[in-house]
Short mmCIF file of C-alpha atoms in Angstrom, two decimals:
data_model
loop_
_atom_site.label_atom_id
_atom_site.label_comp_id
_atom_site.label_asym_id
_atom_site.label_seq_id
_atom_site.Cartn_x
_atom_site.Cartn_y
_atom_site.Cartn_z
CA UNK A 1 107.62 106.70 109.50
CA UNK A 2 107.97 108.64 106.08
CA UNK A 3 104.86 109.29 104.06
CA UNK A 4 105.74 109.27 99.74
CA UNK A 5 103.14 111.91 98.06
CA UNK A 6 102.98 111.36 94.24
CA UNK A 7 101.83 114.36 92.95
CA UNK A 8 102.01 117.97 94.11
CA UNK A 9 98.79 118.67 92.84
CA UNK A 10 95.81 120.06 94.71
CA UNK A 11 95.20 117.00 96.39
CA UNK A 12 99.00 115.93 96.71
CA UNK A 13 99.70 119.42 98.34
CA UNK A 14 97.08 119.29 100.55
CA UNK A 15 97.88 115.63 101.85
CA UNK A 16 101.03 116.41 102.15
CA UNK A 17 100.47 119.79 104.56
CA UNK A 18 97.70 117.79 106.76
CA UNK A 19 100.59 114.80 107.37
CA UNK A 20 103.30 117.44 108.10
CA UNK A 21 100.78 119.61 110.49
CA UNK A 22 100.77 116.44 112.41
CA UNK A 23 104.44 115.87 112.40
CA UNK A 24 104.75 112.99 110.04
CA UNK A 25 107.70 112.72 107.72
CA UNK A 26 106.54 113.39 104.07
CA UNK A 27 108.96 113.48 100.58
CA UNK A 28 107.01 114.32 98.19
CA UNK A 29 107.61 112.96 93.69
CA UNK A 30 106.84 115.20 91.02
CA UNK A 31 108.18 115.37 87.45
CA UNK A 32 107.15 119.24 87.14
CA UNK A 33 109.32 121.75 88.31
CA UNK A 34 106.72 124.55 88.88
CA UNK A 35 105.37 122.11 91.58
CA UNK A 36 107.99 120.41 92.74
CA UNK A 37 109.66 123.98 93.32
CA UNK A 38 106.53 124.62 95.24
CA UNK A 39 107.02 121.64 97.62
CA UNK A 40 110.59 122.63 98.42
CA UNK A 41 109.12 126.41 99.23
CA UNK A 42 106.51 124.66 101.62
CA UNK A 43 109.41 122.92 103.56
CA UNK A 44 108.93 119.29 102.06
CA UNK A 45 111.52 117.04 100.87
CA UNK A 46 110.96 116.86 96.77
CA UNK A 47 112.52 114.20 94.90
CA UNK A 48 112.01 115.48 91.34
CA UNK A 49 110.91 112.73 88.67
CA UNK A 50 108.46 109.95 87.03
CA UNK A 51 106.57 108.69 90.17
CA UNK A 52 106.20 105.10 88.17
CA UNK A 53 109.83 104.57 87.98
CA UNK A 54 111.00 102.53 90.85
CA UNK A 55 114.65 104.31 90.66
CA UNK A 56 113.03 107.49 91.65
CA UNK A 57 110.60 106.34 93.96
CA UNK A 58 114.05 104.06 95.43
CA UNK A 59 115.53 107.94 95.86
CA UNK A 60 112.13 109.33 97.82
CA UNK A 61 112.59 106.35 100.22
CA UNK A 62 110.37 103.77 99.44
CA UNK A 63 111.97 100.64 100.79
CA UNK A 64 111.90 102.00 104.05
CA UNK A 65 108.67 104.15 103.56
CA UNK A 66 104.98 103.24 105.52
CA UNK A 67 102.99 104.10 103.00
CA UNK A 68 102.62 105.64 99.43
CA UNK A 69 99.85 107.64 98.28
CA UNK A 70 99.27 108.13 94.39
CA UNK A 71 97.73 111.66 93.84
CA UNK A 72 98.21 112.98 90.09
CA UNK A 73 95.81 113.28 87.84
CA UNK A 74 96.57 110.28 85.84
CA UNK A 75 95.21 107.31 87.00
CA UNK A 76 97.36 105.10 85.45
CA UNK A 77 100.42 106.75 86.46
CA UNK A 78 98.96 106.59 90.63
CA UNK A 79 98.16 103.05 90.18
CA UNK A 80 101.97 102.40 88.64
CA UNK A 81 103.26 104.18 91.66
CA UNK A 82 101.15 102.05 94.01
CA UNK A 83 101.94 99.08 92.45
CA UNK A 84 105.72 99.61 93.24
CA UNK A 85 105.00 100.75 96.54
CA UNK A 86 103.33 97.73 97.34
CA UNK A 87 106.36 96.20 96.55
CA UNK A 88 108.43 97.32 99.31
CA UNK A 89 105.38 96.99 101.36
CA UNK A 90 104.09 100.27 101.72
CA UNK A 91 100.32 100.60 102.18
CA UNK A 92 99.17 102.55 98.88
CA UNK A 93 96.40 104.88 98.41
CA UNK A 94 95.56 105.88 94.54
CA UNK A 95 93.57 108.81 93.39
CA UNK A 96 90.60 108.25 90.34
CA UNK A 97 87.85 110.56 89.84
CA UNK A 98 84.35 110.19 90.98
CA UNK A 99 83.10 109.81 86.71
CA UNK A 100 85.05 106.24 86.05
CA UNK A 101 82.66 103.34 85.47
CA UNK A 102 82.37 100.69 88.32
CA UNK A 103 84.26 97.77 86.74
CA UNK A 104 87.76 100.34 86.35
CA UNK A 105 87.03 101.27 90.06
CA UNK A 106 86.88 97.13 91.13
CA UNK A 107 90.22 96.52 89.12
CA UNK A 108 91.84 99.26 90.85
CA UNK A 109 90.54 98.50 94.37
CA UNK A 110 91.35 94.78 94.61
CA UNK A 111 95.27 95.87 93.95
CA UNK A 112 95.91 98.72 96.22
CA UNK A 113 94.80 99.44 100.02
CA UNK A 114 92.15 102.17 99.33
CA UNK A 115 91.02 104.26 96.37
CA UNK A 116 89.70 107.88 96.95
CA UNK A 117 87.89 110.28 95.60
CA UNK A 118 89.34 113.71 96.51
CA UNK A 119 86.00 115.08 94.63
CA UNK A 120 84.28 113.59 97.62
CA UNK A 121 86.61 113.84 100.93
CA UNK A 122 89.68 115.53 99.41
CA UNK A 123 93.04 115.94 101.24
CA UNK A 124 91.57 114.53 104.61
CA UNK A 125 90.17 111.64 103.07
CA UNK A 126 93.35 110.83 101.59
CA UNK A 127 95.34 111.49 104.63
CA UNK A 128 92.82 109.19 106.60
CA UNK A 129 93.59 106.79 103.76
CA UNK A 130 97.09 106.81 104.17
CA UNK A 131 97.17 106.06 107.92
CA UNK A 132 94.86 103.38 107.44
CA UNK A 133 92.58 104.29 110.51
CA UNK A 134 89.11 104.72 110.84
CA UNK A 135 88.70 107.49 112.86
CA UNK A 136 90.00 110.85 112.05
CA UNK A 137 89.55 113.62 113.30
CA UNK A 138 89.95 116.53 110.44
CA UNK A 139 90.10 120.14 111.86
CA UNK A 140 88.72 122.67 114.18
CA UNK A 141 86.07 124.30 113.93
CA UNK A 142 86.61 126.23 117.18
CA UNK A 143 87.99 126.13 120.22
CA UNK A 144 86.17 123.32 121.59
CA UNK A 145 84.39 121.41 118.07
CA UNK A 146 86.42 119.23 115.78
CA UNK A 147 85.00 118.60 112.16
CA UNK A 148 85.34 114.65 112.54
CA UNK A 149 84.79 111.83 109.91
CA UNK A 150 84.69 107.81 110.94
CA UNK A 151 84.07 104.61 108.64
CA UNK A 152 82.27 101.95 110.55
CA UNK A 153 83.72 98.77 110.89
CA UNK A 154 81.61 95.49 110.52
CA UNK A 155 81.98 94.49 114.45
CA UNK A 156 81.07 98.32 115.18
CA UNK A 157 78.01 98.19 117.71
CA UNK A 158 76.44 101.11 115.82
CA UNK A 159 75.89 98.82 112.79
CA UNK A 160 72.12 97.90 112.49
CA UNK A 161 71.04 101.16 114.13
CA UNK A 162 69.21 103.96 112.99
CA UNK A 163 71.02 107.28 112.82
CA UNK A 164 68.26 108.86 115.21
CA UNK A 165 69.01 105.72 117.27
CA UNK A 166 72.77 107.17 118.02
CA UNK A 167 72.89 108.15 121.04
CA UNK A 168 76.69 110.51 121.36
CA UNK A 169 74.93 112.32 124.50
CA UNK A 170 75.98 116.52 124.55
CA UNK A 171 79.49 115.55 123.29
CA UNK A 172 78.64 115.12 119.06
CA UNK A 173 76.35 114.36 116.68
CA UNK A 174 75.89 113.08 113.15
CA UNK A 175 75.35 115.43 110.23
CA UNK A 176 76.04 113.41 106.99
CA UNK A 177 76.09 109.87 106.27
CA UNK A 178 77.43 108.07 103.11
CA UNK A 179 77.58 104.43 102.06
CA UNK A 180 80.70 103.07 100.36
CA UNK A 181 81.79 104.52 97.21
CA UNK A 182 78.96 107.17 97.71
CA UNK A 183 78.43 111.31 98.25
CA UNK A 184 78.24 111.83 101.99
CA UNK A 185 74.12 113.55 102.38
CA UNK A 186 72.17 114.70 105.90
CA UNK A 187 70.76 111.33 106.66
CA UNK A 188 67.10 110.67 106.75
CA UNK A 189 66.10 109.99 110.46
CA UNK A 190 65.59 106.03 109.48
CA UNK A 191 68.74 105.61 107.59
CA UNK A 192 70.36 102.43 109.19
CA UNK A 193 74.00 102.23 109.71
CA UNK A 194 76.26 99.45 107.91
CA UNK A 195 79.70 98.20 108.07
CA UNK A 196 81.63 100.26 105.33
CA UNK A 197 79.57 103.91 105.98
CA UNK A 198 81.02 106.86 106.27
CA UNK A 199 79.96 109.15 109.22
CA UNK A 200 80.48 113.08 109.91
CA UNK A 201 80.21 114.23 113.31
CA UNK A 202 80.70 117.51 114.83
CA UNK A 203 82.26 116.81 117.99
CA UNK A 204 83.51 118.62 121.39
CA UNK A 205 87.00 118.40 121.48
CA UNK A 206 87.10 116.57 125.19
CA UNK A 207 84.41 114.00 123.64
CA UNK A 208 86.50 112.23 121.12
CA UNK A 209 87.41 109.38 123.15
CA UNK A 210 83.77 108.72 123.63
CA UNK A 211 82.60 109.47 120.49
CA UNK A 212 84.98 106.50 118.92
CA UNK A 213 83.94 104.36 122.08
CA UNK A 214 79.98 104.92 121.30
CA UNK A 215 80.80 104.32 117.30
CA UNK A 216 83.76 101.88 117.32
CA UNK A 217 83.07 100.60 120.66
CA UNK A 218 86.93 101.08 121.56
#
């Protein structure tokens, strides 16, 4: 299962190290040398060139690749990527920034899998993105507390509820809550869950099994 970052950007680079830390196979595109030097330093694969050309992204792997994730700065260049991704049947993830208007953000999203904001969830968003899942958890916070972010689903049995309403016992709780497209906030005690909201939970490492049974009902 190889991962094609487009991009060794911030966001790209940061992607990129999350998949690896969990052992996933990344190559990673990028026209600059500075970066793609960079990459090869950090231990990636680096296929050095125009991430919209299919003949490079043909070299990184993409016929055979899971999914594609367009990261650069350029909108226009992720979206070229992800459209040749999509191709070969990758899923594809593009990158825009949180200041385009509503209608570019539509055209973009009914032609790839997901569009992120990094400006909003940054690398683990993106990874989260990539996988396609739900529920992910993003990092330690100690020993026993993972940093943990979910998107509800629309058969979730939390939808309809009031945050307050809840109930994760001793094992997490909720401390942000965004809807679709939006910042992530503290959530007012009557905010009510719906299908497409993002959640962020601090939970105890031997509660995430529950946690995604209580929120996703698995």
């Amino acid at each position: 299962m190889t991962f094609i970052i487009v991009g060794y950007g911030r966001v790209g680079a940061r992607t990129a190290r999350i998949l690896h830390e969990e052992g996933r196979a990344v190559v990673v595109v990028e026209n600059d040398p500075d970066k793609a030097e960079r990459a090869r330093e950090a231990g990636f694969e680096v296929v050095e060139g125009d991430g919209t050309n299919e003949s490079v992204l043909k070299r990184a792997g993409v016929e055979n690749a899971v999914a594609l994730g367009g990261f650069t700065g350029d909108p226009n260049s992720n979206f070229a990527a992800c459209m040749i991704g999509k191709g070969f049947g990758c899923r594809v993830v593009m990158r825009i920034s949180e200041d385009y208007r509503e209608e570019i953000y539509e055209r973009y999203e009914e032609d790839v899998d997901e569009v992120v904001y990094p400006e909003r969830l940054g690398a683990a968003g993106a990874k989260t993105a990539l996988l396609g899942g739900s529920f992910s958890a993003l990092g330690e916070l100690t020993e026993q507390l993972r940093l943990t972010t979910v998107t509800i689903p629309a058969d979730a049995p939390v939808v309809g509820q009031k945050v307050n309403e809840i109930d994760l016992g001793d094992f997490g709780r909720i401390y942000a809550h965004g809807r679709e497209r939006e910042e992530m906030t503290i959530p007012l005690p009557g905010t009510v869950v719906e299908a497409g909201d993002q959640l962020a939970l601090v939970v105890d490492d031997d509660g995430l099994e529950r946690t995604r049974a209580a929120l996703l009902g698995e």
